[in-house]
Every structure is written in structure tokens, then in C-alpha cells.
Amino acid sequence: MLEIKNLHASIDGKEILRGINLTVNAGEVHAIMGPNGSGKSTLSNVIAGRDGYEITQGTVTYKGENLLQLKAEERAQRGVFLAFQYPVEIPGVSNIYLLKAALNAVRKYQGLDDLDAIDFLTLVRSKLELVKMDEEFLHRGVNEGFSGGEKKRNEILQMALLEPSLAILDETDSGLDIDALKTVSDGVNALRSSDRSIVMITHYQRLLDYIVPDFVHVLSEGQIVKTGGKELALELEAKGYSWVNKNA
Amino acid sequence: MPETEQAQELQQIDDVLDSDYKAGFVTDIEADTFLPGLSEQTVRDISRIKGEPEFLLEWRLKAYRHWLTLETPKWAHVHYPEIDYQSISYYSSPKQNKDGPKSLDEVDPELLRTYEKLGVPLDERARLAGVAVDAVFDSVSVANTFQDKLAEDGILFMPFSKAVHQHPELIKKYLGSVVPYRDNFYAALNSAVFSDGSFVYIPKGTRCPMELSTYFRINAANTGQFERTLIIADDDAYVSYLEGCTAPMRDENQLHAAVVELVAHDRAEIKYSTVQNWYPGDKNGVGGIFNFVTKRAACRGESSKVSWTQVETGSAITWKYPSIILQGDNSVGEFYSIAVTNNMQQADTGTKMIHLGKNTSSTIIAKGISAGRSQNSYRGLVRIGANAENARNHTECDSLLMGDQCGAHTFPYIEVKNPTAQIEHEASTSKISEDQLFYCKQRGLDVEDAVSMIVNGFCKQVMRQLPMEFAVEAQNLLGLSLEGSVG
Ligand SMILES: Nc1ncnc2c1ncn2[C@@H]1O[C@H](COP(=O)(O)OP(=O)(O)O)[C@@H](O)[C@H]1O
Ligand SMILES: [Mg+2]
């Protein structure tokens, strides 16, 4: 699904990613952990195609295609989804409008017609249930006045609707209370499937109790310094990030 | 600006002015074509050729003589070369269809593409492009069907020049009663030389059953630079009027100085919506319409209501302040505006709410969007007269900047002569953020769709005020106007 080789990326001449290697196969769930500032969001942004990063070395291949050549929207249309760490507010644009535009953009790429209003609403309602969101959220401005937890749920709602092949969740757990964390995790777990890969970026081990990963990677100063199974997260929790740095 | 460049620009502007009568004017009916120039004789000629009654000629002449004493207003935040009023031709009959393209195949494909994007129906596209429409569909009878239906209710909706003949008493009573010819430079000029426009009268207790629109009148598309519109809603009447079609008028005219007067009697309501998309000039600011318009409404009766809703995306320069005089007690005035400027466009627009009656209230929602190297100013006056007990105003002024070479300015003026007044003013300036754009792109939207979506969100409060069909076109138009301004 996703193959990253020796990826180096810098911003304003400052190197942030310093040789990332990562292979994610279809159906796998990977967790990337690391201290603040280690480059987790940078990695997500580079995969998703945000402007402003200079890729100085390395390759990113997605479904056999060179991802780095594609524009952000082209990546999205091909099934790359990023759940944002800080979802932005878009005042006046209703949530349902964005959902519809997003779904139609993906469908268009897949050669499908737009869904008609009724089919669309039926579909959205079923997804709302998954993340336990009220229908009134559809008619509010995108993330406008949403609480932290509502914003994160809204990201998972979009993911559920768009059914991406590769979902990157950037600290979807941070700022959630335990109930919200459960809801969001249930939502993500429901979306696990043999043809979908999930990369979870998190700061805390807590999330991994709910969404159990196949692999755990530790990112430090722009490099993956350690890879293991789910038990690595526990070890990390016990010993702290300084432990991996010493072992690297 | 270096002198040569300025000379060049003036030359280009001259060229455009020249091309006006070379290309656009009807040449085979000599009497209907005036040579450029403005004098008392020009005013007499216009009046004569239209067979106007004496009172109207007198009024035009007074306006002309007054205009001679005036100077071009300089206070607006806009810059343009001096206009040579002697180089303009002040009368032309509407362009004849037989000189236009014979079928859609002959029309500039670029123009058709724009119409298509706007969602204008095919037959309408043909009509707007000036195709000999009779060959496509019978527009004349379409227009007439509406007029006949309206006439059954006693509603008058006709070209201004026709109303002058059929209802001189109404013209005499109301013309200039809201915007006197002395009002300002452009109003005086318009009063002297206005060519045609629309006239609407809604009788007492009548609710106009359909949106009245210049859209339905084929000639409106080619009406000259100096339109005059007069709308009267008698007691308990209601009318919603739509001005302009959303299609870009590739009009060669440079100066557009219209006057619109609205009169609302007791408990009457007038909704006036405009989507203005005159040619804005090219990327470098060459060409385009100078849109200097005086629009004013009088809420003359008690509990009367007037709403101006405008979406301004076109013109090289827009100078326009649709205003409301709240004379009647409990009368209500609303102004909803979206002004978009891109490239080298300049807009100085806003409103004036003049509270005279008791318990009068007004709402101002102004959204300015600036892109490119454009300048976008909101200028608004709220005046509460001494006798206007318990007057209320709520003003919201929001600017959205795209890029860092454009400018947004806000000039609010508040004058309060009655201590019971309640006035609220909110203003904000924001930018389309990189975060918002990336968010939308990450959801599969391309840049243009993303910008258009964000901008439409920003404008929602105003868009909501537009009649349904109009709103859809206006939304598409916003996207089109800002095409290429980001990314
Ligand atoms: N736009 C930027 N300009 C300069 N430095 C940046 C920018 N974005 C991130 N960085 C820096 O890159 C490093 C990694 O940031 P980030 O990827 O956000 O880390 P994480 O998500 O792991 O907390 C940090 O040192 C941060 O300060
Ligand atoms: Mg981060």
C-alpha cells in the first residue's frame, strides 16, 4: 500500500525528516509514536501533499504510484486520507456541503456519478451513527464552534464516508476524554478492513489499548529509531522516550 | 506612474471609448445615433427623439445646467484618469439583433463557456450573447406573457420611456423625489441624459406574484450607460426586483452612471437584488466599466421596509452606496452586500441609513473580498435624526483578503442626534488560510472549488437573502471572479 524509502524533507531549509523508511501493507495498522517535535505531523503532511515542504531525498510509493508527483487533491481522490491534528474551521460552509463535495470528488475520480440527495443523506446518517454524532452537526459550519472532541469525531466521520485506502490519523486521540476516545476508537475499529491501511500517530500509549496496532514505530528527530509489535508501546510508556534515544 | 505609461493608458481608455461608437452603435438608422459630445442641444435631442413631454425636458435641462456647476467627486478611495465627457456618445438605440451573430456558432466560445459555467440556460445564453433570438426562441412573446399576467393585477412593469408616455402623472410625481438631480455629480448627469430603464408600480394591497427582473426584458441587456429605474410600492404592496443578469456584459461602454429610486408607502415592502458583473477590465486594469451608481430608497410610509441585496463582482471601478431614508415610523431598512475585487479592480461601496422616523431599524451586513492587487472599501453612514426615537442599527463589516497585494478598507460614519439610539458596529478582517485550503484539498477538492467554497461560506449571510435561482448563479459567479487568484 505505502512504501517510504529514505525520505528526507525540510522546511525553510531546516531538515525535519531525516531518512524515514516505512512499509505499510494493506490491512495493517501501524502506530507511530514519538515526542513532540519529532516530525510526526511533518510526515503526515508530506504524505498528504501539503505545500511548503522540500523533499530532498527518498521516495514515497502508494499503490505502486509515485505519490510525491501528485497534488494533494489527487492523493485524496486516490484514497489517501489525513485526519488532522488540528482540524480547521471553515465558517459558513456547512459540514454537509463539504462532505458532499468531498465524496463527489472521490467518486468522480472513480468514474462514478454524484450521489443524489436522498442516497447521500441515507449514507451520511449511517456514518453519523458510527461516531455517535447528532444530525445537527451536518448543518453547522465545518468545525465551527466544535469542541476538541467534536472536531476529532468529525474527522472520523469524514473518513467513514470517504472510505480511504490509506488513513493517517494525526493525534486523533489527543484532547479526548475517555468516552470520546472510546467512541472514536470504535469508529476507527469499525473501519479496519483487509484492504485498508491505517497509520495512527500518537503521543500516548493509551490509544493503543483501544485500537490495537500490528506494528509500533518510534520516531525521534526525524528518523524511525525503533520498530516492534504492540508491546513496544508499553515498554516505551514505562521507560520514556529517552530510552529509545539511548538505544538508537 | 511614468508619464509615457500614463499617456498610454489614457490612449487605451480613449480607444475603448472610441470603440464604443465604432463597433457598438447602430449605423443604419442615422437618427438613432448621436456623435460624441454633450451640450444643452444633446439633452434636447434626447428628449425630442423620445417624444417626451415638456415637463421632462425641463427637468433634464435643469439637471444639465446644475451638472455644469459640479465637479467630479474625489472622496472615494478609487483612482482613475479624468473622464472626458465630450468623448462619450449619449444616445444610441438598442443594438439591433440583425447586426448580431446569427447563431450560437458565431459567438465567441469564451463567452459561451462563461455562461455555461454560470448555469445560464441555453436559450438565455443565446439571448445574452446577442444572437438573433427570434431564431432560437420567441423572447418577445415570453416577455409579453409576463407583462399581460402582471397587468391583470394592475402591476405596471415596463421600460421607463414607455411609462413616460403611458403614465406621465406617476413619473411627474415620483421622478427625482428620492434622488434629486442635485444629489451628486453622476445623478445630475444621469438626470440630464438618461436613456431608458425600468419602471415598476405595484398598486395598493398587491403582492407581486413573481420576481420582476430585467432578465425578462431583452432590451435591458443593451440599455445604455445612463439607466433610470423607478419602483413604487403603494400601501401594503410587495415586490421583489432583480437587477442585471449575472452574465458578463461585454459592453464596450466605459462609464455607467445609473440612478435607481425606490418608494415604499405604508406597510409596503421592496426587495431589490442586484448581481453586478460588468466587465472588470483585464488583469492589468485596462478597460472595464466605471460603475458610478446612485441608488436610494425612501421608506416613506409607516412600517414600510426596503432591502438592498447586492453582489458586486464586476466593473473596473464601483462607486455605489444603495441607501435608505427611513421616514415612516417603524420602517425597516436592510443592506446586504458582497463586493468582490480581483486584479486591478477598485470598489468603494456601502450604504447610508438615514433614520428620521420613530422606532426605525436598519441592518447592514457587508462582506468584502479582495484578491490580486485590488482595493476594496466599505463606506457606510448611519445617521439618527433628532426625532428618531428608539432607532436601532446593527452593522457587520467583514473583509476577506486573498494574497497580500490587495487592500481592504472600512470607513464607517456614525452620526447620532437622538440619545435613545442603539447602534452596534462589528468589523473583522481575515484571510483564506493555507490551513483551510489544505484541509479542502486533502478532502479531494481542487483549489478553485476550495476557494469558491470558502468564499461562499464567508458570504452566506448575504447569499441567503437572494432569491433561490439568483443565489445559485451568484455563487458560481463568485467562483468565476476569483478564478486564478489563489494557488
Ligand atoms: N512551518 C514550519 N516552519 C518551521 N519549522 C517547522 C514548521 N512546521 C514544523 N516545524 C518544526 O519541525 C519539527 C517537527 O514538527 P512536527 O512535525 O509538527 O512534530 P510533531 O508532530 O512530532 O510534534 C519541529 O521542530 C517544528 O518546530
Ligand atoms: Mg504533531
mmCIF file with all atom_site columns, N, CA, C and O in Angstrom, chain A residues 29-33 208 213-218 224-235 243-244:
data_model
loop_
_atom_site.group_PDB
_atom_site.id
_atom_site.type_symbol
_atom_site.label_atom_id
_atom_site.label_alt_id
_atom_site.label_comp_id
_atom_site.label_asym_id
_atom_site.label_entity_id
_atom_site.label_seq_id
_atom_site.pdbx_PDB_ins_code
_atom_site.Cartn_x
_atom_site.Cartn_y
_atom_site.Cartn_z
_atom_site.occupancy
_atom_site.B_iso_or_equiv
_atom_site.pdbx_formal_charge
_atom_site.auth_seq_id
_atom_site.auth_comp_id
_atom_site.auth_asym_id
_atom_site.auth_atom_id
_atom_site.pdbx_PDB_model_num
ATOM 1   N N  . VAL A 1 29  ? -2.381 -2.055 10.590 1.00 0.00 ? 29  VAL A N  1
ATOM 2   C CA . VAL A 1 29  ? -2.489 -0.830 11.378 1.00 0.00 ? 29  VAL A CA 1
ATOM 3   C C  . VAL A 1 29  ? -1.128 -0.561 12.012 1.00 0.00 ? 29  VAL A C  1
ATOM 4   O O  . VAL A 1 29  ? -0.575 -1.411 12.705 1.00 0.00 ? 29  VAL A O  1
ATOM 5   N N  . HIS A 1 30  ? -0.585 0.598  11.703 1.00 0.00 ? 30  HIS A N  1
ATOM 6   C CA . HIS A 1 30  ? 0.721  0.982  12.259 1.00 0.00 ? 30  HIS A CA 1
ATOM 7   C C  . HIS A 1 30  ? 0.548  2.160  13.196 1.00 0.00 ? 30  HIS A C  1
ATOM 8   O O  . HIS A 1 30  ? -0.215 3.074  12.902 1.00 0.00 ? 30  HIS A O  1
ATOM 9   N N  . ALA A 1 31  ? 1.267  2.114  14.295 1.00 0.00 ? 31  ALA A N  1
ATOM 10  C CA . ALA A 1 31  ? 1.279  3.271  15.191 1.00 0.00 ? 31  ALA A CA 1
ATOM 11  C C  . ALA A 1 31  ? 2.645  3.922  15.092 1.00 0.00 ? 31  ALA A C  1
ATOM 12  O O  . ALA A 1 31  ? 3.663  3.235  15.062 1.00 0.00 ? 31  ALA A O  1
ATOM 13  N N  . ILE A 1 32  ? 2.633  5.257  14.993 1.00 0.00 ? 32  ILE A N  1
ATOM 14  C CA . ILE A 1 32  ? 3.903  5.978  15.038 1.00 0.00 ? 32  ILE A CA 1
ATOM 15  C C  . ILE A 1 32  ? 3.879  6.844  16.282 1.00 0.00 ? 32  ILE A C  1
ATOM 16  O O  . ILE A 1 32  ? 2.979  7.673  16.461 1.00 0.00 ? 32  ILE A O  1
ATOM 17  N N  . MET A 1 33  ? 4.843  6.593  17.151 1.00 0.00 ? 33  MET A N  1
ATOM 18  C CA . MET A 1 33  ? 4.898  7.342  18.396 1.00 0.00 ? 33  MET A CA 1
ATOM 19  C C  . MET A 1 33  ? 6.168  8.165  18.423 1.00 0.00 ? 33  MET A C  1
ATOM 20  O O  . MET A 1 33  ? 7.136  7.854  17.753 1.00 0.00 ? 33  MET A O  1
ATOM 21  N N  . LEU A 1 208 ? -3.604 2.985  22.065 1.00 0.00 ? 208 LEU A N  1
ATOM 22  C CA . LEU A 1 208 ? -3.311 1.657  21.528 1.00 0.00 ? 208 LEU A CA 1
ATOM 23  C C  . LEU A 1 208 ? -3.991 0.551  22.319 1.00 0.00 ? 208 LEU A C  1
ATOM 24  O O  . LEU A 1 208 ? -4.043 -0.591 21.888 1.00 0.00 ? 208 LEU A O  1
ATOM 25  N N  . PRO A 1 213 ? -2.541 -1.976 17.390 1.00 0.00 ? 213 PRO A N  1
ATOM 26  C CA . PRO A 1 213 ? -1.786 -1.924 16.137 1.00 0.00 ? 213 PRO A CA 1
ATOM 27  C C  . PRO A 1 213 ? -1.052 -3.233 15.852 1.00 0.00 ? 213 PRO A C  1
ATOM 28  O O  . PRO A 1 213 ? -0.800 -4.026 16.752 1.00 0.00 ? 213 PRO A O  1
ATOM 29  N N  . ASP A 1 214 ? -0.711 -3.422 14.580 1.00 0.00 ? 214 ASP A N  1
ATOM 30  C CA . ASP A 1 214 ? 0.130  -4.558 14.201 1.00 0.00 ? 214 ASP A CA 1
ATOM 31  C C  . ASP A 1 214 ? 1.601  -4.220 14.430 1.00 0.00 ? 214 ASP A C  1
ATOM 32  O O  . ASP A 1 214 ? 2.401  -5.073 14.763 1.00 0.00 ? 214 ASP A O  1
ATOM 33  N N  . PHE A 1 215 ? 1.928  -2.953 14.213 1.00 0.00 ? 215 PHE A N  1
ATOM 34  C CA . PHE A 1 215 ? 3.315  -2.511 14.390 1.00 0.00 ? 215 PHE A CA 1
ATOM 35  C C  . PHE A 1 215 ? 3.355  -1.191 15.125 1.00 0.00 ? 215 PHE A C  1
ATOM 36  O O  . PHE A 1 215 ? 2.449  -0.372 14.992 1.00 0.00 ? 215 PHE A O  1
ATOM 37  N N  . VAL A 1 216 ? 4.418  -0.999 15.873 1.00 0.00 ? 216 VAL A N  1
ATOM 38  C CA . VAL A 1 216 ? 4.645  0.279  16.531 1.00 0.00 ? 216 VAL A CA 1
ATOM 39  C C  . VAL A 1 216 ? 6.021  0.782  16.114 1.00 0.00 ? 216 VAL A C  1
ATOM 40  O O  . VAL A 1 216 ? 6.995  0.023  16.113 1.00 0.00 ? 216 VAL A O  1
ATOM 41  N N  . HIS A 1 217 ? 6.069  2.059  15.703 1.00 0.00 ? 217 HIS A N  1
ATOM 42  C CA . HIS A 1 217 ? 7.351  2.659  15.340 1.00 0.00 ? 217 HIS A CA 1
ATOM 43  C C  . HIS A 1 217 ? 7.600  3.838  16.256 1.00 0.00 ? 217 HIS A C  1
ATOM 44  O O  . HIS A 1 217 ? 6.664  4.546  16.614 1.00 0.00 ? 217 HIS A O  1
ATOM 45  N N  . VAL A 1 218 ? 8.843  4.043  16.565 1.00 0.00 ? 218 VAL A N  1
ATOM 46  C CA . VAL A 1 218 ? 9.187  5.199  17.368 1.00 0.00 ? 218 VAL A CA 1
ATOM 47  C C  . VAL A 1 218 ? 9.955  6.183  16.501 1.00 0.00 ? 218 VAL A C  1
ATOM 48  O O  . VAL A 1 218 ? 10.968 5.841  15.885 1.00 0.00 ? 218 VAL A O  1
ATOM 49  N N  . ILE A 1 224 ? 12.924 6.966  12.130 1.00 0.00 ? 224 ILE A N  1
ATOM 50  C CA . ILE A 1 224 ? 12.311 5.881  12.884 1.00 0.00 ? 224 ILE A CA 1
ATOM 51  C C  . ILE A 1 224 ? 13.446 5.116  13.557 1.00 0.00 ? 224 ILE A C  1
ATOM 52  O O  . ILE A 1 224 ? 14.294 4.522  12.893 1.00 0.00 ? 224 ILE A O  1
ATOM 53  N N  . VAL A 1 225 ? 13.473 5.199  14.894 1.00 0.00 ? 225 VAL A N  1
ATOM 54  C CA . VAL A 1 225 ? 14.611 4.650  15.618 1.00 0.00 ? 225 VAL A CA 1
ATOM 55  C C  . VAL A 1 225 ? 14.333 3.258  16.177 1.00 0.00 ? 225 VAL A C  1
ATOM 56  O O  . VAL A 1 225 ? 15.259 2.574  16.608 1.00 0.00 ? 225 VAL A O  1
ATOM 57  N N  . LYS A 1 226 ? 13.070 2.868  16.189 1.00 0.00 ? 226 LYS A N  1
ATOM 58  C CA . LYS A 1 226 ? 12.760 1.553  16.717 1.00 0.00 ? 226 LYS A CA 1
ATOM 59  C C  . LYS A 1 226 ? 11.424 1.081  16.166 1.00 0.00 ? 226 LYS A C  1
ATOM 60  O O  . LYS A 1 226 ? 10.499 1.881  15.991 1.00 0.00 ? 226 LYS A O  1
ATOM 61  N N  . THR A 1 227 ? 11.319 -0.192 15.859 1.00 0.00 ? 227 THR A N  1
ATOM 62  C CA . THR A 1 227 ? 10.074 -0.769 15.370 1.00 0.00 ? 227 THR A CA 1
ATOM 63  C C  . THR A 1 227 ? 9.819  -2.059 16.116 1.00 0.00 ? 227 THR A C  1
ATOM 64  O O  . THR A 1 227 ? 10.757 -2.809 16.396 1.00 0.00 ? 227 THR A O  1
ATOM 65  N N  . GLY A 1 228 ? 8.574  -2.282 16.469 1.00 0.00 ? 228 GLY A N  1
ATOM 66  C CA . GLY A 1 228 ? 8.251  -3.525 17.158 1.00 0.00 ? 228 GLY A CA 1
ATOM 67  C C  . GLY A 1 228 ? 6.772  -3.805 17.082 1.00 0.00 ? 228 GLY A C  1
ATOM 68  O O  . GLY A 1 228 ? 6.047  -3.167 16.315 1.00 0.00 ? 228 GLY A O  1
ATOM 69  N N  . GLY A 1 229 ? 6.327  -4.754 17.885 1.00 0.00 ? 229 GLY A N  1
ATOM 70  C CA . GLY A 1 229 ? 4.904  -5.065 17.968 1.00 0.00 ? 229 GLY A CA 1
ATOM 71  C C  . GLY A 1 229 ? 4.246  -4.154 18.981 1.00 0.00 ? 229 GLY A C  1
ATOM 72  O O  . GLY A 1 229 ? 4.851  -3.185 19.450 1.00 0.00 ? 229 GLY A O  1
ATOM 73  N N  . LYS A 1 230 ? 2.991  -4.490 19.359 1.00 0.00 ? 230 LYS A N  1
ATOM 74  C CA . LYS A 1 230 ? 2.248  -3.596 20.243 1.00 0.00 ? 230 LYS A CA 1
ATOM 75  C C  . LYS A 1 230 ? 2.882  -3.478 21.627 1.00 0.00 ? 230 LYS A C  1
ATOM 76  O O  . LYS A 1 230 ? 2.702  -2.489 22.319 1.00 0.00 ? 230 LYS A O  1
ATOM 77  N N  . GLU A 1 231 ? 3.688  -4.479 22.007 1.00 0.00 ? 231 GLU A N  1
ATOM 78  C CA . GLU A 1 231 ? 4.319  -4.432 23.323 1.00 0.00 ? 231 GLU A CA 1
ATOM 79  C C  . GLU A 1 231 ? 5.378  -3.328 23.418 1.00 0.00 ? 231 GLU A C  1
ATOM 80  O O  . GLU A 1 231 ? 5.662  -2.822 24.493 1.00 0.00 ? 231 GLU A O  1
ATOM 81  N N  . LEU A 1 232 ? 5.855  -2.882 22.249 1.00 0.00 ? 232 LEU A N  1
ATOM 82  C CA . LEU A 1 232 ? 6.840  -1.787 22.254 1.00 0.00 ? 232 LEU A CA 1
ATOM 83  C C  . LEU A 1 232 ? 6.250  -0.519 22.873 1.00 0.00 ? 232 LEU A C  1
ATOM 84  O O  . LEU A 1 232 ? 6.929  0.226  23.586 1.00 0.00 ? 232 LEU A O  1
ATOM 85  N N  . ALA A 1 233 ? 4.965  -0.328 22.614 1.00 0.00 ? 233 ALA A N  1
ATOM 86  C CA . ALA A 1 233 ? 4.310  0.863  23.142 1.00 0.00 ? 233 ALA A CA 1
ATOM 87  C C  . ALA A 1 233 ? 4.317  0.848  24.667 1.00 0.00 ? 233 ALA A C  1
ATOM 88  O O  . ALA A 1 233 ? 4.540  1.876  25.312 1.00 0.00 ? 233 ALA A O  1
ATOM 89  N N  . LEU A 1 234 ? 4.082  -0.311 25.228 1.00 0.00 ? 234 LEU A N  1
ATOM 90  C CA . LEU A 1 234 ? 4.044  -0.439 26.684 1.00 0.00 ? 234 LEU A CA 1
ATOM 91  C C  . LEU A 1 234 ? 5.416  -0.181 27.293 1.00 0.00 ? 234 LEU A C  1
ATOM 92  O O  . LEU A 1 234 ? 5.557  0.537  28.279 1.00 0.00 ? 234 LEU A O  1
ATOM 93  N N  . GLU A 1 235 ? 6.389  -0.739 26.649 1.00 0.00 ? 235 GLU A N  1
ATOM 94  C CA . GLU A 1 235 ? 7.758  -0.574 27.103 1.00 0.00 ? 235 GLU A CA 1
ATOM 95  C C  . GLU A 1 235 ? 8.149  0.909  27.084 1.00 0.00 ? 235 GLU A C  1
ATOM 96  O O  . GLU A 1 235 ? 8.756  1.434  28.007 1.00 0.00 ? 235 GLU A O  1
ATOM 97  N N  . TRP A 1 243 ? 14.620 6.545  26.579 1.00 0.00 ? 243 TRP A N  1
ATOM 98  C CA . TRP A 1 243 ? 15.113 5.178  26.485 1.00 0.00 ? 243 TRP A CA 1
ATOM 99  C C  . TRP A 1 243 ? 15.451 4.796  25.039 1.00 0.00 ? 243 TRP A C  1
ATOM 100 O O  . TRP A 1 243 ? 16.508 4.264  24.747 1.00 0.00 ? 243 TRP A O  1
ATOM 101 N N  . VAL A 1 244 ? 14.524 5.101  24.098 1.00 0.00 ? 244 VAL A N  1
ATOM 102 C CA . VAL A 1 244 ? 14.801 4.751  22.707 1.00 0.00 ? 244 VAL A CA 1
ATOM 103 C C  . VAL A 1 244 ? 15.974 5.537  22.154 1.00 0.00 ? 244 VAL A C  1
ATOM 104 O O  . VAL A 1 244 ? 16.785 5.033  21.397 1.00 0.00 ? 244 VAL A O  1
#
